[in-house]
Amino acid sequence: MNSFLCIHGHFYQPPRENPWLEAVEIQDSAYPYHDWNERITAECYAPNTASRNLDGEGRILGIISNYARISFNFGPTLLSWMEKYTPDTYQAILDADRQSISWRSGHGAALAQVYNHIIMPLANLRDKQTQVRWGIRDFEQRFRRFPEGMWLAETAVDTETLEVLAEEGIRFTVLAPHQAGRVRKIGGGRWKDVTGSRIDPSRAYLCPLPSGLSISIFFYDGPISQAVAFEKLLSSGEQFAARLASGFSSHRQHPQLVHIATDGETYGHHHAFGEMALGHALNHIEDNGLARLTNYGEFLELHPATHEVQIVENSSWSCMHGIERWRNDCGCNSGGNGGWNQQWRQPLRDSLDWLNAQLAICYEENMSEYVTSQWEARDEYIGAMLDRSEENVAAFLLKHSLRPLDEDATVTVLCLLEMQRHALLMFTSCGWFFDELSGIETVQIIQYAGRAIQLAERYCSQDIESGFLERLERAESNLTEHANGAEIYAKFVKPAMIDLIKVGAHYAVSSVFEEYGEETCIFSYRAAREDFLTLSSGQMKVAVGRIFIRSSITRTADRISFCTLYFGGHALNCGVRSFLGEEPYLEMKQEVVSAFNESDFAAIIRLMDSHFGMHNYSLKDLFRDEQRQVLQRIITGTLQEFEDKFTTLYESSRSLMGFLRDTGMPVPHRFMATAETALNLRLQKMFSSDAIDIESLREVVNEIKGWNAGVDNVSLEFIIRRRLEAALAALQQEPDSELLLTEALNLVESISELPVGINLWQTQNMYWAMLQSHAEYLQSGNGESGKRSSWSETVKKLGQLLYFNVPAVLAAAKGDL
């Protein structure tokens, strides 16, 4: 077959980690999920690991990974998050690459990516090299192979970038059609101008480089890619397949590759159920012999380039002005904010370029005392980033250091390397992509700059923060309340900065709400308890202690003493400072304990002022996730009182409400609000209880319908979904348990009564796994005992309620046996 098809998904999220905690804090806009990484994983990354193949009635015939059948890249910073927080999805992505190797002549579906999505043509050569080397090393660590191809952020390219890729052994990259300049047959002939997207995208091209090296380039089909991303092509899998097939031409005599490239989030996040349209299109193309599915590595081996190409320098896929979107007010923006400008982009770029140069000088001057090669150490620091264990970091330092490093020297080297890591992170492309300087993506990269500046403070000979802010002030916000970049730095970066004292304050404040062990992890820090005493009297509570805190990343450390006085509710005073010695600490502890035992709480406040000065903290100083948990604990009792009152009011008013309705009088809004709140609470409690009374559930549902009351779809759906998944997980552990099977069936049956749609994706996945492992037994049927026959029928009924075409699935499984 001379018709090949490849769909590439660029799966990427901007880094969202707090630069000081190295973790994504709770993001309320992503509710009911913890943060946007988690939400987009649920909507896109996970569903593509298990896409549904449906019959004509929308029932499931099979489940298969899309990743194994397409080409894809994941941003390394996103994979790092997934490895920790969604390990099943992470592993499924790695498994899909291994599956594709067996399907595609030894070529994996996964491509590497420049490490943190910087615009490569705007970077200096040294930073380009580090981005590529970090991207390769990260890929090797995860996928256990060398990457054949590498995705460039925003497909932004110049010749120097291609030289770096080729020097590092990368065989190919993917660009947009308008990034091709001229083509000709390899070996000579006249160059043909193909600017304006006039290149034939159906073949691979070889790009000769000034160094004598070369790299292959694929230019994706622009119109079809555009239709997928922006023209609702994913509303139908067959429509999608037809549009892909239309990319083939009978006029071409060479083996044709129709290939598209879009953001991977198109398949499920930007377009709901887009992963199903993708899966259906792939099935349709394969089943009807319309093309052979492939990936770039396999196609390049089968059909090496016969033509060579010259690129359009400083071009990208998402800015028609080249790469100006990331340094100028070129007119490209996300829209919807008429009257705004993006004149802030250039001074932001200039500020960060200046800062990067100052940090490089600081790095070179200080690191030369400790390591054999400063920049080689930075390039290989990725190995320590991927494994921050004591043993691995020690091995890294031993390899690069001029001599054995003592504790202070180790801290210096690691701080300088971290300074360089954040100097690279601050160039993440998303900081310039959107419309406003105070947007979360732009604030994020300014925070990376702030972290780099903080790390540099003790090593740089000049005050670089002042110079940076002087330049950043020239970047003007579209919002008068934010004024300019320097004001944004003061509002959103300075207050976010964390040092060991603030980590100690977090420990001290939270210690009156939870019990810590001898050693505890606080994000990227470890706290070892050396002394701790807590006393209580009614709601009042006091905690006095001494802890040793160390950064797991830079190894900076400090011994902290603290005293926390809790009055109950949200009222709390806390004093924290560096440990001054055993004698002053014991004196403070004895005085506080004596005052507390005498219930002289005012004296404790005075003592805290005396011993800790202005180092005072409260619940506001807790890190966001812990703060949310503590506040939730504080308001639990009050919330319960409110819930009880709403329920009582509804129960006592329900008869009157019914009478008013029967007489034709509109039921007052306050009555309806009370009914809605009470009924939603009842539903949530039902699905949080050990067993669900179906009759009671029907009564509540009928009342909701009768009052035409609104349902808190988001909260209720999330509660029910998690309950279902827990039930199926228990059944997976004991599939022969009739009790667990019946409970699962009753739970699924109860959902049909609800006026809310439930996301059954994970529940269906677990049922699918159970069905596959018991397929042979379920097919036999004949000769079963009554008990086993009942079990089989219940399993099949459960599948039907979960929208499986169980007979067809079992028939297909029988054919595979």
Short mmCIF file of N, CA and C in Angstrom, two decimals, residues 349-473:
data_model
loop_
_atom_site.label_atom_id
_atom_site.label_comp_id
_atom_site.label_asym_id
_atom_site.label_seq_id
_atom_site.Cartn_x
_atom_site.Cartn_y
_atom_site.Cartn_z
N ARG A 349 10.53 40.47 27.27
CA ARG A 349 11.61 39.70 26.65
C ARG A 349 12.97 40.33 26.96
N ASP A 350 13.06 41.65 26.80
CA ASP A 350 14.33 42.34 27.05
C ASP A 350 14.76 42.18 28.51
N SER A 351 13.80 42.26 29.44
CA SER A 351 14.12 42.12 30.86
C SER A 351 14.68 40.74 31.17
N LEU A 352 14.05 39.73 30.61
CA LEU A 352 14.49 38.37 30.89
C LEU A 352 15.82 38.06 30.19
N ASP A 353 16.01 38.60 28.98
CA ASP A 353 17.30 38.41 28.31
C ASP A 353 18.43 39.04 29.13
N TRP A 354 18.17 40.25 29.65
CA TRP A 354 19.18 40.92 30.49
C TRP A 354 19.46 40.09 31.74
N LEU A 355 18.38 39.62 32.39
CA LEU A 355 18.55 38.83 33.60
C LEU A 355 19.32 37.54 33.30
N ASN A 356 18.99 36.90 32.20
CA ASN A 356 19.67 35.65 31.82
C ASN A 356 21.17 35.88 31.67
N ALA A 357 21.55 37.00 31.05
CA ALA A 357 22.97 37.32 30.86
C ALA A 357 23.66 37.54 32.21
N GLN A 358 22.98 38.25 33.13
CA GLN A 358 23.58 38.49 34.44
C GLN A 358 23.72 37.19 35.23
N LEU A 359 22.74 36.33 35.13
CA LEU A 359 22.80 35.05 35.83
C LEU A 359 23.90 34.17 35.26
N ALA A 360 24.11 34.25 33.95
CA ALA A 360 25.18 33.46 33.33
C ALA A 360 26.55 33.90 33.84
N ILE A 361 26.75 35.21 33.97
CA ILE A 361 28.01 35.73 34.50
C ILE A 361 28.21 35.24 35.94
N CYS A 362 27.16 35.38 36.74
CA CYS A 362 27.21 34.93 38.13
C CYS A 362 27.53 33.44 38.22
N TYR A 363 26.91 32.67 37.35
CA TYR A 363 27.09 31.22 37.34
C TYR A 363 28.53 30.86 36.97
N GLU A 364 29.03 31.45 35.91
CA GLU A 364 30.39 31.14 35.47
C GLU A 364 31.42 31.51 36.53
N GLU A 365 31.27 32.70 37.09
CA GLU A 365 32.25 33.17 38.07
C GLU A 365 32.29 32.29 39.31
N ASN A 366 31.16 31.85 39.78
CA ASN A 366 31.10 31.09 41.01
C ASN A 366 31.34 29.59 40.81
N MET A 367 30.83 29.04 39.72
CA MET A 367 30.94 27.60 39.52
C MET A 367 32.36 27.16 39.15
N SER A 368 33.15 28.07 38.58
CA SER A 368 34.50 27.70 38.15
C SER A 368 35.36 27.22 39.32
N GLU A 369 34.99 27.61 40.54
CA GLU A 369 35.74 27.22 41.72
C GLU A 369 35.46 25.77 42.12
N TYR A 370 34.35 25.21 41.60
CA TYR A 370 33.90 23.91 42.10
C TYR A 370 33.87 22.79 41.06
N VAL A 371 33.63 23.10 39.79
CA VAL A 371 33.42 22.04 38.79
C VAL A 371 34.39 22.15 37.63
N THR A 372 34.55 21.05 36.94
CA THR A 372 35.49 21.02 35.82
C THR A 372 34.98 21.80 34.62
N SER A 373 33.68 21.77 34.37
CA SER A 373 33.08 22.51 33.25
C SER A 373 31.69 22.97 33.67
N GLN A 374 31.53 24.31 33.79
CA GLN A 374 30.26 24.84 34.28
C GLN A 374 29.08 24.43 33.41
N TRP A 375 29.24 24.56 32.09
CA TRP A 375 28.10 24.35 31.20
C TRP A 375 27.86 22.87 30.92
N GLU A 376 28.89 22.07 30.99
CA GLU A 376 28.67 20.63 30.90
C GLU A 376 27.91 20.15 32.14
N ALA A 377 28.25 20.73 33.29
CA ALA A 377 27.53 20.37 34.52
C ALA A 377 26.05 20.73 34.38
N ARG A 378 25.76 21.90 33.80
CA ARG A 378 24.35 22.27 33.62
C ARG A 378 23.67 21.30 32.68
N ASP A 379 24.32 20.95 31.57
CA ASP A 379 23.69 20.03 30.62
C ASP A 379 23.37 18.69 31.26
N GLU A 380 24.23 18.23 32.14
CA GLU A 380 24.04 16.91 32.75
C GLU A 380 23.26 16.97 34.06
N TYR A 381 22.91 18.18 34.48
CA TYR A 381 22.12 18.33 35.71
C TYR A 381 20.75 17.68 35.57
N ILE A 382 20.29 17.46 34.35
CA ILE A 382 19.00 16.81 34.13
C ILE A 382 18.96 15.44 34.82
N GLY A 383 20.11 14.76 34.89
CA GLY A 383 20.16 13.47 35.58
C GLY A 383 19.81 13.59 37.05
N ALA A 384 20.28 14.68 37.69
CA ALA A 384 19.94 14.91 39.10
C ALA A 384 18.50 15.39 39.24
N MET A 385 18.01 16.14 38.27
CA MET A 385 16.62 16.59 38.31
C MET A 385 15.66 15.41 38.25
N LEU A 386 16.02 14.41 37.47
CA LEU A 386 15.15 13.24 37.31
C LEU A 386 15.19 12.31 38.51
N ASP A 387 16.28 12.36 39.26
CA ASP A 387 16.41 11.51 40.44
C ASP A 387 17.16 12.30 41.50
N ARG A 388 16.41 12.88 42.43
CA ARG A 388 17.02 13.75 43.44
C ARG A 388 17.38 12.99 44.72
N SER A 389 17.54 11.70 44.63
CA SER A 389 17.97 10.93 45.79
C SER A 389 19.36 11.36 46.21
N GLU A 390 19.67 11.18 47.49
CA GLU A 390 20.98 11.57 48.02
C GLU A 390 22.11 10.89 47.25
N GLU A 391 21.92 9.60 46.94
CA GLU A 391 22.97 8.84 46.28
C GLU A 391 23.22 9.34 44.86
N ASN A 392 22.14 9.61 44.13
CA ASN A 392 22.30 10.04 42.74
C ASN A 392 22.90 11.44 42.64
N VAL A 393 22.44 12.35 43.50
CA VAL A 393 22.99 13.70 43.48
C VAL A 393 24.46 13.68 43.87
N ALA A 394 24.81 12.85 44.84
CA ALA A 394 26.22 12.74 45.25
C ALA A 394 27.08 12.23 44.10
N ALA A 395 26.54 11.26 43.35
CA ALA A 395 27.29 10.74 42.20
C ALA A 395 27.47 11.81 41.12
N PHE A 396 26.44 12.60 40.90
CA PHE A 396 26.53 13.70 39.93
C PHE A 396 27.60 14.70 40.36
N LEU A 397 27.60 15.09 41.62
CA LEU A 397 28.57 16.06 42.11
C LEU A 397 29.99 15.51 42.05
N LEU A 398 30.14 14.25 42.38
CA LEU A 398 31.46 13.61 42.34
C LEU A 398 32.02 13.61 40.92
N LYS A 399 31.14 13.37 39.95
CA LYS A 399 31.58 13.31 38.55
C LYS A 399 32.08 14.67 38.06
N HIS A 400 31.44 15.75 38.48
CA HIS A 400 31.73 17.07 37.90
C HIS A 400 32.60 17.97 38.78
N SER A 401 32.78 17.62 40.04
CA SER A 401 33.50 18.53 40.93
C SER A 401 35.02 18.40 40.78
N LEU A 402 35.70 19.52 41.06
CA LEU A 402 37.17 19.54 40.99
C LEU A 402 37.78 18.80 42.17
N ARG A 403 37.05 18.74 43.27
CA ARG A 403 37.52 18.11 44.50
C ARG A 403 36.28 17.70 45.30
N PRO A 404 36.44 16.87 46.31
CA PRO A 404 35.29 16.53 47.16
C PRO A 404 34.69 17.79 47.77
N LEU A 405 33.37 17.87 47.74
CA LEU A 405 32.68 19.08 48.21
C LEU A 405 32.16 18.88 49.62
N ASP A 406 32.43 19.89 50.48
CA ASP A 406 31.85 19.84 51.81
C ASP A 406 30.39 20.31 51.72
N GLU A 407 29.72 20.39 52.88
CA GLU A 407 28.30 20.70 52.88
C GLU A 407 28.01 22.07 52.29
N ASP A 408 28.81 23.08 52.66
CA ASP A 408 28.58 24.43 52.15
C ASP A 408 28.81 24.50 50.65
N ALA A 409 29.85 23.83 50.17
CA ALA A 409 30.14 23.84 48.73
C ALA A 409 29.05 23.11 47.96
N THR A 410 28.52 22.03 48.53
CA THR A 410 27.42 21.30 47.88
C THR A 410 26.20 22.20 47.72
N VAL A 411 25.88 22.94 48.78
CA VAL A 411 24.75 23.86 48.72
C VAL A 411 24.98 24.92 47.64
N THR A 412 26.19 25.45 47.58
CA THR A 412 26.51 26.48 46.58
C THR A 412 26.31 25.95 45.16
N VAL A 413 26.87 24.78 44.88
CA VAL A 413 26.76 24.21 43.53
C VAL A 413 25.31 23.94 43.17
N LEU A 414 24.56 23.35 44.08
CA LEU A 414 23.16 23.04 43.79
C LEU A 414 22.31 24.30 43.64
N CYS A 415 22.59 25.32 44.44
CA CYS A 415 21.85 26.58 44.30
C CYS A 415 22.13 27.23 42.95
N LEU A 416 23.38 27.19 42.51
CA LEU A 416 23.72 27.79 41.22
C LEU A 416 23.11 27.01 40.06
N LEU A 417 23.06 25.69 40.17
CA LEU A 417 22.42 24.88 39.13
C LEU A 417 20.91 25.13 39.10
N GLU A 418 20.31 25.25 40.28
CA GLU A 418 18.89 25.57 40.33
C GLU A 418 18.61 26.97 39.78
N MET A 419 19.51 27.89 40.03
CA MET A 419 19.39 29.23 39.45
C MET A 419 19.33 29.13 37.93
N GLN A 420 20.18 28.28 37.36
CA GLN A 420 20.18 28.11 35.91
C GLN A 420 18.93 27.40 35.41
N ARG A 421 18.43 26.43 36.19
CA ARG A 421 17.19 25.75 35.78
C ARG A 421 16.04 26.75 35.70
N HIS A 422 15.93 27.61 36.69
CA HIS A 422 14.85 28.59 36.66
C HIS A 422 15.10 29.68 35.62
N ALA A 423 16.35 29.93 35.29
CA ALA A 423 16.65 30.87 34.21
C ALA A 423 16.16 30.33 32.87
N LEU A 424 16.13 29.02 32.72
CA LEU A 424 15.56 28.41 31.51
C LEU A 424 14.04 28.37 31.58
N LEU A 425 13.51 28.02 32.75
CA LEU A 425 12.05 27.95 32.90
C LEU A 425 11.38 29.30 32.65
N MET A 426 12.08 30.39 32.93
CA MET A 426 11.45 31.70 32.78
C MET A 426 11.23 32.07 31.32
N PHE A 427 11.77 31.29 30.39
CA PHE A 427 11.55 31.56 28.96
C PHE A 427 10.45 30.66 28.37
N THR A 428 9.72 29.93 29.21
CA THR A 428 8.61 29.10 28.71
C THR A 428 7.67 29.95 27.85
N SER A 429 7.35 29.46 26.67
CA SER A 429 6.70 30.26 25.63
C SER A 429 5.35 30.84 26.04
N CYS A 430 4.63 30.13 26.93
CA CYS A 430 3.27 30.55 27.29
C CYS A 430 3.24 31.94 27.92
N GLY A 431 4.37 32.38 28.46
CA GLY A 431 4.41 33.69 29.09
C GLY A 431 4.14 34.84 28.15
N TRP A 432 4.34 34.62 26.85
CA TRP A 432 4.09 35.66 25.85
C TRP A 432 2.87 35.39 24.98
N PHE A 433 2.32 34.19 25.07
CA PHE A 433 1.32 33.76 24.10
C PHE A 433 -0.01 34.50 24.22
N PHE A 434 -0.40 34.82 25.45
CA PHE A 434 -1.74 35.37 25.67
C PHE A 434 -1.73 36.90 25.70
N ASP A 435 -2.80 37.48 26.18
CA ASP A 435 -3.06 38.90 25.91
C ASP A 435 -2.55 39.87 26.95
N GLU A 436 -2.37 39.41 28.20
CA GLU A 436 -2.16 40.36 29.28
C GLU A 436 -0.96 39.99 30.15
N LEU A 437 -0.22 41.00 30.52
CA LEU A 437 0.99 40.84 31.32
C LEU A 437 0.70 40.20 32.68
N SER A 438 -0.48 40.47 33.26
CA SER A 438 -0.82 39.93 34.57
C SER A 438 -1.51 38.58 34.49
N GLY A 439 -1.60 37.98 33.29
CA GLY A 439 -2.20 36.66 33.15
C GLY A 439 -1.39 35.61 33.89
N ILE A 440 -2.03 34.49 34.25
CA ILE A 440 -1.37 33.49 35.10
C ILE A 440 -0.13 32.90 34.45
N GLU A 441 -0.16 32.73 33.12
CA GLU A 441 1.00 32.14 32.44
C GLU A 441 2.20 33.08 32.50
N THR A 442 1.94 34.39 32.36
CA THR A 442 3.03 35.37 32.39
C THR A 442 3.54 35.56 33.81
N VAL A 443 2.63 35.61 34.78
CA VAL A 443 3.06 35.71 36.18
C VAL A 443 3.92 34.49 36.55
N GLN A 444 3.57 33.34 35.99
CA GLN A 444 4.34 32.12 36.28
C GLN A 444 5.79 32.27 35.86
N ILE A 445 6.05 32.79 34.66
CA ILE A 445 7.45 32.89 34.23
C ILE A 445 8.17 34.01 34.98
N ILE A 446 7.44 35.04 35.41
CA ILE A 446 8.07 36.08 36.23
C ILE A 446 8.41 35.50 37.60
N GLN A 447 7.60 34.58 38.09
CA GLN A 447 7.93 33.91 39.34
C GLN A 447 9.18 33.05 39.19
N TYR A 448 9.34 32.40 38.04
CA TYR A 448 10.59 31.67 37.81
C TYR A 448 11.78 32.62 37.85
N ALA A 449 11.60 33.79 37.27
CA ALA A 449 12.67 34.80 37.32
C ALA A 449 12.95 35.19 38.76
N GLY A 450 11.88 35.38 39.54
CA GLY A 450 12.04 35.74 40.95
C GLY A 450 12.79 34.67 41.72
N ARG A 451 12.49 33.41 41.45
CA ARG A 451 13.20 32.31 42.13
C ARG A 451 14.68 32.31 41.73
N ALA A 452 14.97 32.54 40.45
CA ALA A 452 16.36 32.59 40.00
C ALA A 452 17.10 33.73 40.70
N ILE A 453 16.45 34.88 40.81
CA ILE A 453 17.05 36.04 41.48
C ILE A 453 17.32 35.72 42.95
N GLN A 454 16.36 35.10 43.61
CA GLN A 454 16.52 34.75 45.02
C GLN A 454 17.72 33.82 45.22
N LEU A 455 17.86 32.83 44.34
CA LEU A 455 18.98 31.89 44.44
C LEU A 455 20.32 32.57 44.18
N ALA A 456 20.27 33.63 43.36
CA ALA A 456 21.52 34.30 42.98
C ALA A 456 22.00 35.32 44.02
N GLU A 457 21.10 35.70 44.94
CA GLU A 457 21.38 36.82 45.83
C GLU A 457 22.72 36.72 46.54
N ARG A 458 23.03 35.55 47.12
CA ARG A 458 24.25 35.45 47.93
C ARG A 458 25.51 35.24 47.10
N TYR A 459 25.31 35.04 45.77
CA TYR A 459 26.48 34.74 44.93
C TYR A 459 26.83 35.86 43.95
N CYS A 460 25.86 36.70 43.60
CA CYS A 460 26.12 37.74 42.61
C CYS A 460 26.76 38.97 43.27
N SER A 461 27.69 39.59 42.56
CA SER A 461 28.40 40.75 43.11
C SER A 461 27.58 42.02 43.02
N GLN A 462 26.48 42.00 42.25
CA GLN A 462 25.64 43.19 42.12
C GLN A 462 24.18 42.85 42.44
N ASP A 463 23.39 43.89 42.69
CA ASP A 463 21.97 43.73 42.98
C ASP A 463 21.21 43.59 41.66
N ILE A 464 21.03 42.35 41.22
CA ILE A 464 20.39 42.16 39.91
C ILE A 464 18.89 42.36 39.97
N GLU A 465 18.27 42.21 41.15
CA GLU A 465 16.82 42.40 41.24
C GLU A 465 16.44 43.83 40.85
N SER A 466 17.19 44.82 41.32
CA SER A 466 16.88 46.23 41.00
C SER A 466 16.99 46.47 39.51
N GLY A 467 18.06 45.95 38.89
CA GLY A 467 18.23 46.12 37.45
C GLY A 467 17.13 45.45 36.66
N PHE A 468 16.71 44.29 37.14
CA PHE A 468 15.62 43.57 36.47
C PHE A 468 14.32 44.36 36.56
N LEU A 469 13.99 44.85 37.76
CA LEU A 469 12.74 45.58 37.95
C LEU A 469 12.73 46.90 37.19
N GLU A 470 13.88 47.53 37.08
CA GLU A 470 13.98 48.77 36.31
C GLU A 470 13.57 48.53 34.86
N ARG A 471 13.97 47.41 34.32
CA ARG A 471 13.61 47.07 32.93
C ARG A 471 12.18 46.56 32.84
N LEU A 472 11.77 45.76 33.85
CA LEU A 472 10.43 45.17 33.83
C LEU A 472 9.36 46.25 33.98
N GLU A 473 9.68 47.35 34.59
CA GLU A 473 8.74 48.45 34.77
C GLU A 473 8.28 49.02 33.43
#
